[in-house]
Structures are given as C-alpha cells and as structure tokens.
Coordinates of C-alpha atoms and ligand atoms in Angstrom, one line a residue:
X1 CA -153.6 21.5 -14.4
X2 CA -155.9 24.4 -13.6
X3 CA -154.8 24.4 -10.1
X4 CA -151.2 24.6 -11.0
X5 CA -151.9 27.5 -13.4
X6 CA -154.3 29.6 -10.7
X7 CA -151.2 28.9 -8.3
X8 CA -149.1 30.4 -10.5
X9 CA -151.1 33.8 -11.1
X10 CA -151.4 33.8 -7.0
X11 CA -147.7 33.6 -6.9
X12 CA -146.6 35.8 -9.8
X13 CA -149.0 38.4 -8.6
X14 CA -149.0 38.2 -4.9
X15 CA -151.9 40.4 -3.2
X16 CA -153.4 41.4 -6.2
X17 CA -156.7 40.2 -5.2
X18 CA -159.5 41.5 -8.0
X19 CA -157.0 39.6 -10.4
X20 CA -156.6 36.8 -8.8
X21 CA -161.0 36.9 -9.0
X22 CA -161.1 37.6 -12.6
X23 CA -158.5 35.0 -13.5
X24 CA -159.9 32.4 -11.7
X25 CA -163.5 33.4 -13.3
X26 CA -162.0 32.8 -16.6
X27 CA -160.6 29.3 -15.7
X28 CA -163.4 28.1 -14.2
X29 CA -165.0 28.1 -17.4
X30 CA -162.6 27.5 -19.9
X31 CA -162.0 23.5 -19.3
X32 CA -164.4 22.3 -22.2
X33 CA -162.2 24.3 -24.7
X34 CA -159.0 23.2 -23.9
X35 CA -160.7 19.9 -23.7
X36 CA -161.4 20.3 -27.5
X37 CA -157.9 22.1 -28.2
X38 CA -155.3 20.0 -27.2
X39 CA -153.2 22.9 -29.1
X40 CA -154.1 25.6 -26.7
X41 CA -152.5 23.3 -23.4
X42 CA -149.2 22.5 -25.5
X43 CA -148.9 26.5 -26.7
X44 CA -149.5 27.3 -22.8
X45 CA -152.0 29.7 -24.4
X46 CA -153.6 30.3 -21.1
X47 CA -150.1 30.5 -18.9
X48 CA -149.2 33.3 -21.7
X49 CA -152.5 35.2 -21.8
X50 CA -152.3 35.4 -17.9
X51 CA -148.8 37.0 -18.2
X52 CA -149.3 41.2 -19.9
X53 CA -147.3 41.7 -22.8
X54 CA -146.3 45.2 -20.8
X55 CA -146.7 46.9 -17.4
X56 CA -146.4 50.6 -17.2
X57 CA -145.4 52.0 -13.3
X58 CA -144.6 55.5 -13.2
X59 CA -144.5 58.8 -10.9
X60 CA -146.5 61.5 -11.5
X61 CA -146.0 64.5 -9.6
X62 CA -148.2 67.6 -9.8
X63 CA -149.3 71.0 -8.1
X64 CA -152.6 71.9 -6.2
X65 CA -154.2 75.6 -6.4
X66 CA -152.6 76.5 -3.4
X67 CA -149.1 75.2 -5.1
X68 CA -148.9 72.4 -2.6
X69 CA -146.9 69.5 -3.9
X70 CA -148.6 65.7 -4.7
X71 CA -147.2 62.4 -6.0
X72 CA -149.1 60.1 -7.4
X73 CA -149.3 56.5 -9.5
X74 CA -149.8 55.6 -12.7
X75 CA -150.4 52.6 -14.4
X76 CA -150.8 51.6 -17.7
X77 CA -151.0 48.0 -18.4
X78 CA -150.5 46.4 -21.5
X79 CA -151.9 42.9 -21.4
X80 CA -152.5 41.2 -24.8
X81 CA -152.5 42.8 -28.6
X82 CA -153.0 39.9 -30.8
X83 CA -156.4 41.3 -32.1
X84 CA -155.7 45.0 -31.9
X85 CA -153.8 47.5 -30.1
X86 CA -154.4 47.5 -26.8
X87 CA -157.6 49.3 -25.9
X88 CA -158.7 49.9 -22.9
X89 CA -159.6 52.8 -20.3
X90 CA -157.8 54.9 -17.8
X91 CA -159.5 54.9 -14.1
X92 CA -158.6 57.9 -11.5
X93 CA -159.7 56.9 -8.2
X94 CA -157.7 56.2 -4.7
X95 CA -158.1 52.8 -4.4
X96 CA -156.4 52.6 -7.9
X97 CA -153.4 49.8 -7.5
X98 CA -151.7 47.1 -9.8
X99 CA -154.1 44.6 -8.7
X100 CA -157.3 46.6 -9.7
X101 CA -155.6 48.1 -13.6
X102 CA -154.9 44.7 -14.1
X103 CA -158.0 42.6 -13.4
X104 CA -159.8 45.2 -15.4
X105 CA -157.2 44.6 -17.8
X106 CA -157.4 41.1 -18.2
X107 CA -161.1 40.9 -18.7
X108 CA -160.5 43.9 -21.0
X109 CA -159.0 41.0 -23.3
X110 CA -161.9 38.8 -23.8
X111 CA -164.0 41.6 -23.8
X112 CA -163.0 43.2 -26.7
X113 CA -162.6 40.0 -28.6
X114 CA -166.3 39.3 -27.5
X115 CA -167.3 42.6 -29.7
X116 CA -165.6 40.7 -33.0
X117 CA -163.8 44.5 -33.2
X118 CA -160.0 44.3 -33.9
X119 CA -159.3 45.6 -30.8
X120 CA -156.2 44.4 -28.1
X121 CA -156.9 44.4 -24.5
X122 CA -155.3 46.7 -22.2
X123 CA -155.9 49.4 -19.0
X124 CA -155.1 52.2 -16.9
X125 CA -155.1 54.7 -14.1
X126 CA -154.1 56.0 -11.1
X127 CA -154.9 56.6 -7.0
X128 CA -155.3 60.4 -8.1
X129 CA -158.8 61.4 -6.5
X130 CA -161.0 64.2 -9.0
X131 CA -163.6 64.5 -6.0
X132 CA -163.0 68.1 -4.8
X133 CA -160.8 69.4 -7.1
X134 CA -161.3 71.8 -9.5
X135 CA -160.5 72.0 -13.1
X136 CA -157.2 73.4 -13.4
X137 CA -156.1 70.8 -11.0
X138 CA -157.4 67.9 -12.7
X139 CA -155.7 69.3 -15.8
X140 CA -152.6 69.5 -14.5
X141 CA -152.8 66.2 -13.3
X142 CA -153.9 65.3 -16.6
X143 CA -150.9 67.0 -18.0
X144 CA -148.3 65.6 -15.7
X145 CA -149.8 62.0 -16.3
X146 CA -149.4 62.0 -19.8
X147 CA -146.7 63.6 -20.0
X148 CA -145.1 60.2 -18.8
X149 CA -147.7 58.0 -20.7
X150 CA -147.0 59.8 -24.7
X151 CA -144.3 57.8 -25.4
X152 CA -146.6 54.4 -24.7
X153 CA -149.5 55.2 -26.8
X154 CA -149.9 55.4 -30.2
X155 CA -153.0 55.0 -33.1
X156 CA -151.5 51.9 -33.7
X157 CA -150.2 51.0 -30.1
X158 CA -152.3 51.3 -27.5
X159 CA -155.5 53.6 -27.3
X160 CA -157.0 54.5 -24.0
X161 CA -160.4 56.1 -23.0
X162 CA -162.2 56.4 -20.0
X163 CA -163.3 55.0 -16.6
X164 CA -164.1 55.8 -13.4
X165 CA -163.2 59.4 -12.9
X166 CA -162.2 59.9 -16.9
X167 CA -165.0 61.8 -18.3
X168 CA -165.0 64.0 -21.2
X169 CA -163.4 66.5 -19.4
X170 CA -160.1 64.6 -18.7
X171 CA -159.7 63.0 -22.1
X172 CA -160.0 66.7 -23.3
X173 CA -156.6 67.4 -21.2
X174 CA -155.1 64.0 -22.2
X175 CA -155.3 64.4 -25.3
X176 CA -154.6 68.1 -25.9
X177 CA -150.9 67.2 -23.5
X178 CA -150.4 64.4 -26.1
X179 CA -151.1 66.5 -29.7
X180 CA -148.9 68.8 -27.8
X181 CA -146.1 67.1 -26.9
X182 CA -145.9 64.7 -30.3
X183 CA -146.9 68.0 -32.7
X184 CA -149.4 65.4 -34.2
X185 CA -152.9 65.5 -34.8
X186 CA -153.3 61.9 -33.7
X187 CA -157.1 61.8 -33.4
X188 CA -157.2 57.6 -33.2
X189 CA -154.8 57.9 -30.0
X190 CA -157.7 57.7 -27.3
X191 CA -161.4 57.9 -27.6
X192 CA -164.0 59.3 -25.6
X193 CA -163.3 63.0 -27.8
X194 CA -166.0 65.7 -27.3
X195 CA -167.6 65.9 -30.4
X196 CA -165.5 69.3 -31.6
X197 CA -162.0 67.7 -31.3
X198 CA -162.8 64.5 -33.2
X199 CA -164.9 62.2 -31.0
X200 CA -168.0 60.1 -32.0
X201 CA -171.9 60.1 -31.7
X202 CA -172.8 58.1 -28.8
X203 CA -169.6 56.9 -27.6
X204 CA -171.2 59.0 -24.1
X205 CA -173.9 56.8 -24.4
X206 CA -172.6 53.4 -25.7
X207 CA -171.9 51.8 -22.3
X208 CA -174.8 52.4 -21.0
X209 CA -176.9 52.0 -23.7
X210 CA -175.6 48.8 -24.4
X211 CA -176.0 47.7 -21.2
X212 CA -179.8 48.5 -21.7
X213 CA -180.1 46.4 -25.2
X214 CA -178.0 43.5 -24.1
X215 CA -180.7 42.8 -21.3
X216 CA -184.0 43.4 -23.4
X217 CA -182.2 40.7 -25.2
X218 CA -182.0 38.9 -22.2
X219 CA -185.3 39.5 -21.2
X220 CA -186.8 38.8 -25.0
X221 CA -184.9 35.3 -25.0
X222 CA -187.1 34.5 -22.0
X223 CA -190.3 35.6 -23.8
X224 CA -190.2 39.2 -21.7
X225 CA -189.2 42.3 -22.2
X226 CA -188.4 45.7 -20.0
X227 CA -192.1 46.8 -20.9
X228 CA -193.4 48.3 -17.1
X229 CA -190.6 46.6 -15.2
X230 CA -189.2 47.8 -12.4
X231 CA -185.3 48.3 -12.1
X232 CA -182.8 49.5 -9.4
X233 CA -179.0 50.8 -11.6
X234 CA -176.3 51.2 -8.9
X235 CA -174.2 54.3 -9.4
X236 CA -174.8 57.7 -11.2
X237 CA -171.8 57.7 -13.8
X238 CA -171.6 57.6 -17.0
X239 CA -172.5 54.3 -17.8
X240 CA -175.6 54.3 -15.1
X241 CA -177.2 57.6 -16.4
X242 CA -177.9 56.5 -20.0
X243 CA -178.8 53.2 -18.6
X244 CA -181.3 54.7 -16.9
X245 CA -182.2 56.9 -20.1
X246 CA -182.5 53.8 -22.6
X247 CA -184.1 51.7 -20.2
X248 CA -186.7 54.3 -19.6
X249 CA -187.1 54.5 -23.6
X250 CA -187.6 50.5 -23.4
X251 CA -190.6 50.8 -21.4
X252 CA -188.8 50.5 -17.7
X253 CA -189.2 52.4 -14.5
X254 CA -186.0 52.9 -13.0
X255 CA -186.7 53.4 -9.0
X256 CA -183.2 54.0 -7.9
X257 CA -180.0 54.7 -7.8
X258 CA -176.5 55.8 -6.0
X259 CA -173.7 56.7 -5.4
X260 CA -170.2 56.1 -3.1
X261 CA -172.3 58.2 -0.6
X262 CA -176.0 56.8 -0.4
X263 CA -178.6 55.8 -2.4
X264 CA -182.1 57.2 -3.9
X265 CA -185.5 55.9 -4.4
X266 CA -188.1 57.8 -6.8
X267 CA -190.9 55.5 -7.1
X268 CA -192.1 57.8 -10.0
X269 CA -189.0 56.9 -12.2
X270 CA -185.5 58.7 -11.7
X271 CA -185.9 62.3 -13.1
X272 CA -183.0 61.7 -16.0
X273 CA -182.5 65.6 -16.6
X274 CA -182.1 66.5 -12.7
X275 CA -179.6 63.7 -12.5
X276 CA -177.6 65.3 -15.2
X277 CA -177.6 68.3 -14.0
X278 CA -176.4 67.2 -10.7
X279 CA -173.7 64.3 -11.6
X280 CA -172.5 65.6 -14.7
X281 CA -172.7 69.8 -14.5
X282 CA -172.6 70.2 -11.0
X283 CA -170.3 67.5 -10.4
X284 CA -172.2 67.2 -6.7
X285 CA -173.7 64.0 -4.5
X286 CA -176.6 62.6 -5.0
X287 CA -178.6 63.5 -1.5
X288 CA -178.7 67.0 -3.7
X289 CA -181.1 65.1 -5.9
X290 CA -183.4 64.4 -3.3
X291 CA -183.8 67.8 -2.3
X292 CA -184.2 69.6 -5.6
X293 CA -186.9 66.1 -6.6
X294 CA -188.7 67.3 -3.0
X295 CA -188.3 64.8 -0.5
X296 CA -192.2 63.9 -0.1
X297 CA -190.8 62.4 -4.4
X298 CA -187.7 61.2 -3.9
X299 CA -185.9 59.4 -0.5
X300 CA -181.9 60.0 0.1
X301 CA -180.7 57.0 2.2
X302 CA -177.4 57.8 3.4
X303 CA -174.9 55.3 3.8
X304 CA -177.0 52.7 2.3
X305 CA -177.1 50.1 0.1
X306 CA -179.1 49.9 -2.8
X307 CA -179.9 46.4 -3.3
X308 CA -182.2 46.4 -0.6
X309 CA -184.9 48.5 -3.5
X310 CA -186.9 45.4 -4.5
X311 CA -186.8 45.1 -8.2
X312 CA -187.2 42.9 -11.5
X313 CA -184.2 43.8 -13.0
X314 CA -180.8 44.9 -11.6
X315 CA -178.4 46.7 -13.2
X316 CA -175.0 47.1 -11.4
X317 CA -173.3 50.1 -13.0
X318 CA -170.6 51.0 -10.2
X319 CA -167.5 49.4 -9.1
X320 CA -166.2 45.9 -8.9
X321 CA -167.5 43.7 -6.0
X322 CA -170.8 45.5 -5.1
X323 CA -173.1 42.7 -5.0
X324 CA -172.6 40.2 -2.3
X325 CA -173.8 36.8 -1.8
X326 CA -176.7 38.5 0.7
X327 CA -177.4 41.2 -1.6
X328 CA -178.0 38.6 -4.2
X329 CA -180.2 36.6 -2.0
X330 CA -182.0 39.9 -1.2
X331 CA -182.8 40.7 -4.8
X332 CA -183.6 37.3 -6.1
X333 CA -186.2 37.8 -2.6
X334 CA -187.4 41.3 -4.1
X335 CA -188.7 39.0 -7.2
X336 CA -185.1 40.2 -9.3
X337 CA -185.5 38.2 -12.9
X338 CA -182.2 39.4 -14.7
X339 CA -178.7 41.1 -13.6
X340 CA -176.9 42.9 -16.1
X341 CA -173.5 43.8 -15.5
X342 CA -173.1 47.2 -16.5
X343 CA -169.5 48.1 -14.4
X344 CA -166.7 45.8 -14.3
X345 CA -166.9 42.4 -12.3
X346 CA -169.9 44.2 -9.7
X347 CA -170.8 40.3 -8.5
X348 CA -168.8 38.6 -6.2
X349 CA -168.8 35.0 -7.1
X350 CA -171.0 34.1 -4.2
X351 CA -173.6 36.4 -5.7
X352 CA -173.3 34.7 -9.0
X353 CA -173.8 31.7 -7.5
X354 CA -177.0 32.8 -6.1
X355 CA -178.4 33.8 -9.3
X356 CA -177.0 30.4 -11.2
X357 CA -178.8 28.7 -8.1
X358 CA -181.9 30.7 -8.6
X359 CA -182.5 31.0 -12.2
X360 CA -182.0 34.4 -12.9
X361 CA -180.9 35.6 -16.3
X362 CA -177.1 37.1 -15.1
X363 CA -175.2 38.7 -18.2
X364 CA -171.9 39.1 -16.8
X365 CA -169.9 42.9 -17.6
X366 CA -167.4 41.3 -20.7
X367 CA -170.6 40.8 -22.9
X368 CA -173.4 43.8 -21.1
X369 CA -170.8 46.3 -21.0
X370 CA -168.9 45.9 -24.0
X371 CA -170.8 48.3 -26.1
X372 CA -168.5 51.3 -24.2
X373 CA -165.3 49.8 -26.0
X374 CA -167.2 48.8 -29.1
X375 CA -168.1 52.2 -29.5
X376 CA -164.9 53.2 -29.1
X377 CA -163.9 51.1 -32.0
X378 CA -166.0 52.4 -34.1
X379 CA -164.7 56.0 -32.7
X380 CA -161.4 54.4 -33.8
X381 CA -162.7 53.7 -37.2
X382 CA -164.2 57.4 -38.0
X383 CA -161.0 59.3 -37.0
X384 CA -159.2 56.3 -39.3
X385 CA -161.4 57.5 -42.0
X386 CA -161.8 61.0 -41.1
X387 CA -165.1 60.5 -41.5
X388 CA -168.1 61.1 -38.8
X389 CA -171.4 59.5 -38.4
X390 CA -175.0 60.2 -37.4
X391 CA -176.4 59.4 -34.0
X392 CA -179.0 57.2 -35.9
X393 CA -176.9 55.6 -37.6
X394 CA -174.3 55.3 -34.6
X395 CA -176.5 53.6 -32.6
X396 CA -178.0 51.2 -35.2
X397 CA -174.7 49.5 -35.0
X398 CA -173.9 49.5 -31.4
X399 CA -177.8 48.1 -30.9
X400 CA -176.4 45.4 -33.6
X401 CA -173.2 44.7 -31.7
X402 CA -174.6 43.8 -28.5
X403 CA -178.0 41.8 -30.3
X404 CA -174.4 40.2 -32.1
X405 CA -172.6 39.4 -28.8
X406 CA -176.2 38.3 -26.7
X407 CA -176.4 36.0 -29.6
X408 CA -172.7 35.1 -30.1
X409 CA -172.7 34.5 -25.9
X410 CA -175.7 32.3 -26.3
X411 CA -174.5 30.2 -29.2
X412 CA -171.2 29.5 -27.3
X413 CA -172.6 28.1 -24.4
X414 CA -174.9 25.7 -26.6
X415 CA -171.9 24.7 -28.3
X416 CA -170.3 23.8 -25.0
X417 CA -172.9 22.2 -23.1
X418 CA -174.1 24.8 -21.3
X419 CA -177.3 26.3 -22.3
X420 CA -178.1 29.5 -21.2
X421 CA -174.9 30.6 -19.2
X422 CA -173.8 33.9 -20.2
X423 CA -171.2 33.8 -17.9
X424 CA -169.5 30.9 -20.0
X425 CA -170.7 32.0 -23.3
X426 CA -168.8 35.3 -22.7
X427 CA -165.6 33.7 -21.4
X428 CA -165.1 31.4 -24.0
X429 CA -166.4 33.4 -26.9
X430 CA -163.8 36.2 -26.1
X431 CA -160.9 33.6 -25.0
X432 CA -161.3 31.4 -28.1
X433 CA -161.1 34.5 -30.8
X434 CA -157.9 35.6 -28.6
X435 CA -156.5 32.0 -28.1
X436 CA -156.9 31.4 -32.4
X437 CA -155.2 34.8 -33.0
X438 CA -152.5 33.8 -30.7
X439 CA -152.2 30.5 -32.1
X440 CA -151.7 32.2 -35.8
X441 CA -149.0 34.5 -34.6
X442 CA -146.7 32.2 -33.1
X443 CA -145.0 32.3 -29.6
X444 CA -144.7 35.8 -28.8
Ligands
NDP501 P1 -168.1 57.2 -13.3 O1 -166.9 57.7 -12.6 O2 -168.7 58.0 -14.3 O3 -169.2 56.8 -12.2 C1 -168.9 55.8 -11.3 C2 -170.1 55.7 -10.3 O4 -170.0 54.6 -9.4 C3 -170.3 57.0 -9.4 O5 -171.7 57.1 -9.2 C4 -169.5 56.6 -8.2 O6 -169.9 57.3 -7.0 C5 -169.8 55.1 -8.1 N1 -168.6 54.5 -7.5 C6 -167.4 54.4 -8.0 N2 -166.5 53.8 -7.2 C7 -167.3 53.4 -6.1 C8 -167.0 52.7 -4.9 N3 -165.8 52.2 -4.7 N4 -168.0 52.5 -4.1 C9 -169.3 52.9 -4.4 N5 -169.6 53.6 -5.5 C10 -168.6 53.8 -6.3 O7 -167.6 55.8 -13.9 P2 -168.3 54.9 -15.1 O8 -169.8 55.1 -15.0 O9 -167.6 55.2 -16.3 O10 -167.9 53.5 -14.6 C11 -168.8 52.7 -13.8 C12 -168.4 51.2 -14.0 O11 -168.6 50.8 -15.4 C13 -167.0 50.8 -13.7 O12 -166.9 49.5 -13.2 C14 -166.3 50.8 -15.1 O13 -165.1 50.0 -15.1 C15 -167.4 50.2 -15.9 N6 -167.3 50.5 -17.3 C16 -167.3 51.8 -17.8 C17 -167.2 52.0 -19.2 C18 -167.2 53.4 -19.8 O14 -167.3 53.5 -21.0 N7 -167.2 54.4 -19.0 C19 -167.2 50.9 -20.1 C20 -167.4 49.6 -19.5 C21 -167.4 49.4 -18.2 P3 -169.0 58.5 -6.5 O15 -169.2 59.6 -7.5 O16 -169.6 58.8 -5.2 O17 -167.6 58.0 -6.4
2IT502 O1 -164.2 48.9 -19.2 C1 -164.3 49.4 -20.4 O2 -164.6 48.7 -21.3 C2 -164.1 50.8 -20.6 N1 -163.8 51.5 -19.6 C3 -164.1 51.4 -21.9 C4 -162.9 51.2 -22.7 C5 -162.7 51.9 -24.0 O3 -161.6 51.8 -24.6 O4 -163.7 52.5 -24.5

C-alpha cells in the first residue's frame, strides 16, 4: 500500500524532489499506526494529508534602485488546517521552487502538531535573492509580494513568519504593506514582529534556543549533558546564532561555523557578539569574521565544508540536505555523540542511516526546531490577548515545550516499539494529533 501511495506523490508532483524526501520520511515510519488504525487506511488519511488544502503561484514584479525591472515567484502553500490556521514561514532565496515551499510545508504539518499548539501547517516564499540588495529594494519587493499575498492571509487563515532570508527586517515591510492595504491593525496576521509593532520576547531566539534545550535533553537522557562539549552549528542565521548563544550558556564550546561561502574555526569558542555584528548589522560574509577575530584566533576556510571540524555534538542549522552519508561517517569518526536538527531536513537519509547505524542520538528538525513556530504561537497568543510577556517568563515556556516534545517524541516511540528513535517519535506524534483532528472533522 505504501508503495502505491509514494507512487502517487511522485506522480502528482513530478520533479519536486525535497517532497518527494520528506514524504517518503514520513511513510517510512508511519506503518505501526495505521497498523493500529484501521480508520486512518479507510479515511485515506494519509492520501489526503499528502494532497495541500491550497497552493498559492503568483507573479511578483518589482523595481531595482537603478529602476530596472524584475519578476519573480511566489508561493504560498496551504497544506493542512485541521489543528490551526496554517502557520508557517516565508523563505526568499533563488533556489526557492514548488518542490522546496512544499516539503517544508508538509513537515510544517507534523511539526506544529508535535508542539500540542493549535496551529495548521503551511509555507512560503520566493526565488527573490536579499544578498546584495539594499533596503529599499527588499521593501519593495516586500511590498509587491504582499500586495498579491493580503487577500490569503488572515489571523484566523493562515499566519506566516520567517525563513531563510525573512528576518525582522522583511516582516517589518510585510506587514506594514498588509495593515496598509486591509486598514486593520491585524497584529496575529504574521509573527516574527519587532518588539515595537507587536511582536514577542524571544521569538528571535526561540529557534535556536530550542534547538539548544531539545539536545541537552538529548544528551541528559543519555546520562550527559553539553557541560565542556565541543560543537560544530552549520550556518550563521538566525536560528544558528542563538544556538550558538544558549549552547554556550549550557556549558558548550561552539568551534565553528559557516556560511553558503566557507566556514570558520575558533578553537576558543565563536565570539557571539562579533558574529552579530557581522551577520545581523552588517549583513556581510563570514571570512569578515576571521579578520576582525585575527587570523592567528580564528581560521576562514573558503569553499569548505564544515563537517570536517571534529566535534561531540552537531548542530545543522542551515539548509535542507547538508549532511551527506560521508559527512555523517566523518563526524560519527570526529567522536559526534548527538545531531540536532536545527534547519529543515539538513540530513540526507543516508546520513541518517549512519547515525541509526552508529548509535548516535539524532533529533530530527520537526521535534529540535519546533520551538521557532512554538514561539510563534505563543506570539499568536499575546497579540490575541493584547497582552505581552517577559523574556523570563517567555522562555520558561518555550524551555517547557521542547522538554514537552523530547518527552512526548520519546514516549511515542516506546509506545510503538521503537525505543529511542526520535526520528519516529516525531513522525508519528505529529501525524497521529493531525490524523485524530482530521478524523473528527470529517472528509474535507
Ligand atoms: P537565515 O537566512 O537567517 O540563515 C541561513 C544560514 O544558512 C545562512 O548562514 C546562510 O548562508 C546559510 N545557507 C542558507 N542556504 C544555504 C545553502 N543553500 N547552502 C549553504 N548555506 C546556506 O535562515 P534561518 O537561520 O532562519 O534558517 C536556517 C534553517 O532553519 C532553515 O532550514 C530554516 O528552514 C530552518 N528553520 C528556521 C526557523 C526560524 O524561525 N527562522 C524555524 C525552524 C527552522 P548565506 O548567508 O551565505 O546564504
Ligand atoms: O520552519 C519553521 O518552523 C519556521 N520557519 C518558523 C515558522 C513560524 O511560523 O514561526
């Protein structure tokens, strides 16, 4: 039955190749809970939840500084809202397609039923690129892009937030386009706000920081902990800069990190505040890092690939697809004890494999990174409320959430004869809350 189902995605959605990854993810592990719910297989839950609810295509056309012309893509896909309106982010970055918005949709799904938030599952984007281009563009890019997107969204419809390439500074523009065009103060209509226009306390933070608390839980399960460990983050986003910052508070000594250019390593810990001031004010590459650090401190590798630092503990925090089968066997070489996934889908499933094979602790990106969107939730919840918490208290319950979702992962894959497997724990957690809601509210 399985095959016949995976045939179908391949044919329904022909060269979309990251879905085609995720979805077959997902049904590899799925089989002992349709097993046990004969209900799911008659409903054709899973044909259904393989199928979005909605897909968005549209033009968006837009002028340069030098009032040169440009037409790009967006997408907005709207995959599943039984549990919520769709939530989800937006990604600006050329090798944005269909195939790529959707995959991250799809495990956008389970994801957000993983957090137990009421949240749908949905995603965004577009092949626009930010690199190079200064503000005014990006906003009239932002501008133009919601200017198609308004009529989609809603508080109550479908709420996006950021990705790759939608930082603070874009959901500033998004949102200001969409108060403007819909004359409403519709704070709940995407998250990710700078704090003076309605966002939350440690949403900035939450993926990353979640990232770091979901594998000290990791670690503690296995009688450890991040105390004097050494750890390699790939990227130097958003979610990789305040991994780096809470893993440092958790005792760890992050080596290195990168970017789409290169790679750094700083054997006396990443210097957190130069990073900042590089990736997030300056906007510039990472080799700049280096220089400022002094190069007898830090070592700028051009071109190269970071999973060849040894380290204990690896935290992905990129792009989809970044850690091969090699690069697995490399770290689990290096003496890696636990992967934490902190982009979307960064292991192939040959690198997966190795880490099954070799007994390292892999939490997959639907249950490490989820604290992003469960933050967002609870961004959700304030502007519901109009209401607005404290950092402290903020980060109390994103720290709860992810011990909620380690545990919830764990006690899934007990439950299912599989002791230990995040990967499955994840999968089914987040598929059987969806597959129950979806049961309850009929075919639709
Ligand atoms: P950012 O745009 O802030 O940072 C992305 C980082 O990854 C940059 O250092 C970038 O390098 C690097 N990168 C991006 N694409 C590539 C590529 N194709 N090859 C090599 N390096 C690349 O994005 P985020 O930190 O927000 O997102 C990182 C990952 O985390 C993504 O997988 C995203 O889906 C996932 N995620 C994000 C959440 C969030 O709240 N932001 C929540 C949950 C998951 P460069 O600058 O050179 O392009
Ligand atoms: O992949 C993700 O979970 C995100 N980019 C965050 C989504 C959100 O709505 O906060």
């Amino acid at each position: 039955m399985f095959a016949s189902v995976y045939d179908d995605v391949l044919r329904r959605n022909p060269g979309e190749t990251e879905f085609h990854q995720a979805a077959r993810e997902v049904l590899e592990t799925i089989g002992p809970v349709l097993a046990k719910h004969p209900e799911y297989v008659e409903n054709k839950i899973i044909e259904r939840v393989f199928e979005p609810e909605r897909q968005i295509i549209f033009r968006v056309p837009w002028e340069d500084d030098r009032g040169e012309v440009h037409i790009n893509r967006g997408f907005r896909v709207e995959f599943n809202s039984v549990l919520g309106p769709y939530k989800g982010g937006l990604r600006f970055h050329p090798s944005v397609y269909l195939g790529i918005v959707k995959f991250l949709g799809f495990e956008q799904i389970f994801k957000n039923g993983l957090t137990g938030l009421p949240i749908g599952g949905g995603k965004g984007g577009s092949d626009f690129d930010p690199k190079g281009r200064s503000d005014r563009e990006v906003m009239r890019f932002c501008q133009s892009f919601m200017t198609e997107l308004y009529r989609h969204l809603g508080e109550y419809t479908d709420v996006p937030a950021g990705d790759i390439g939608v930082g603070q500074r874009e959901i500033g523009y998004l949102f200001g386009q969409y108060k403007r065009i819909t004359n409403r103060y519709e704070s709940g209509v995407i998250t990710g706000k700078g704090l003076s226009y309605g966002g939350a306390q440690v949403r900035t933070e939450a993926t990353g920081y979640g990232c770091a608390f979901f594998v000290e839980e990791m670690l503690k399960a296995r009688g450890s902990s991040f105390d004097g460990r050494r750890v390699v983050v790939s990227g130097s986003g958003n979610v990789a800069i305040y991994a780096i910052a809470k893993v440092r508070e958790l005792g760890g000594v992050v080596v290195a990190c990168s970017d789409s250019s290169g790679y750094v390593v700083d054997e006396k810990g990443i210097d957190l505040d130069l990073l900042k001031q590089i990736k997030e004010v300056e906007r510039r590459r990472l080799s700049a890092y280096a220089e400022r650090r002094g190069t007898d401190v830090a070592t700028y590798v051009p071109g190269g690939n970071v999973w060849e630092v040894p380290c204990e503990v690896a935290l992905p925090s990129a792009t989809q697809n970044e850690i091969t089968g090699r690069d697995a066997e490399a770290l689990v070489r290096g003496g890696c004890i636990a992967v934490g996934e902190g982009a979307n889908m960064p292991t192939m499933p040959e690198g997966v494999r190795v880490f099954r094979e070799a007994g390292v602790a892999f939490g997959p990106g639907k249950a490490v990174n989820a604290g992003g969107v469960a933050t967002s939730a609870l961004e959700m919840q304030q502007n519901a409320s109009r209401d607005s918490w404290t950092f402290e208290f903020s980060e109390r319950r994103l720290q709860e959430i992810m011990s909620d979702i380690h545990a919830r992962c764990l006690e899934t894959a007990d439950e299912y004869g599989m002791p230990g497997d995040y990967v499955a724990g994840a999968n089914i957690g987040g598929f059987k809350r969806v597959a129950d809601a979806m049961m309850a509210l009929g075919l639709i």
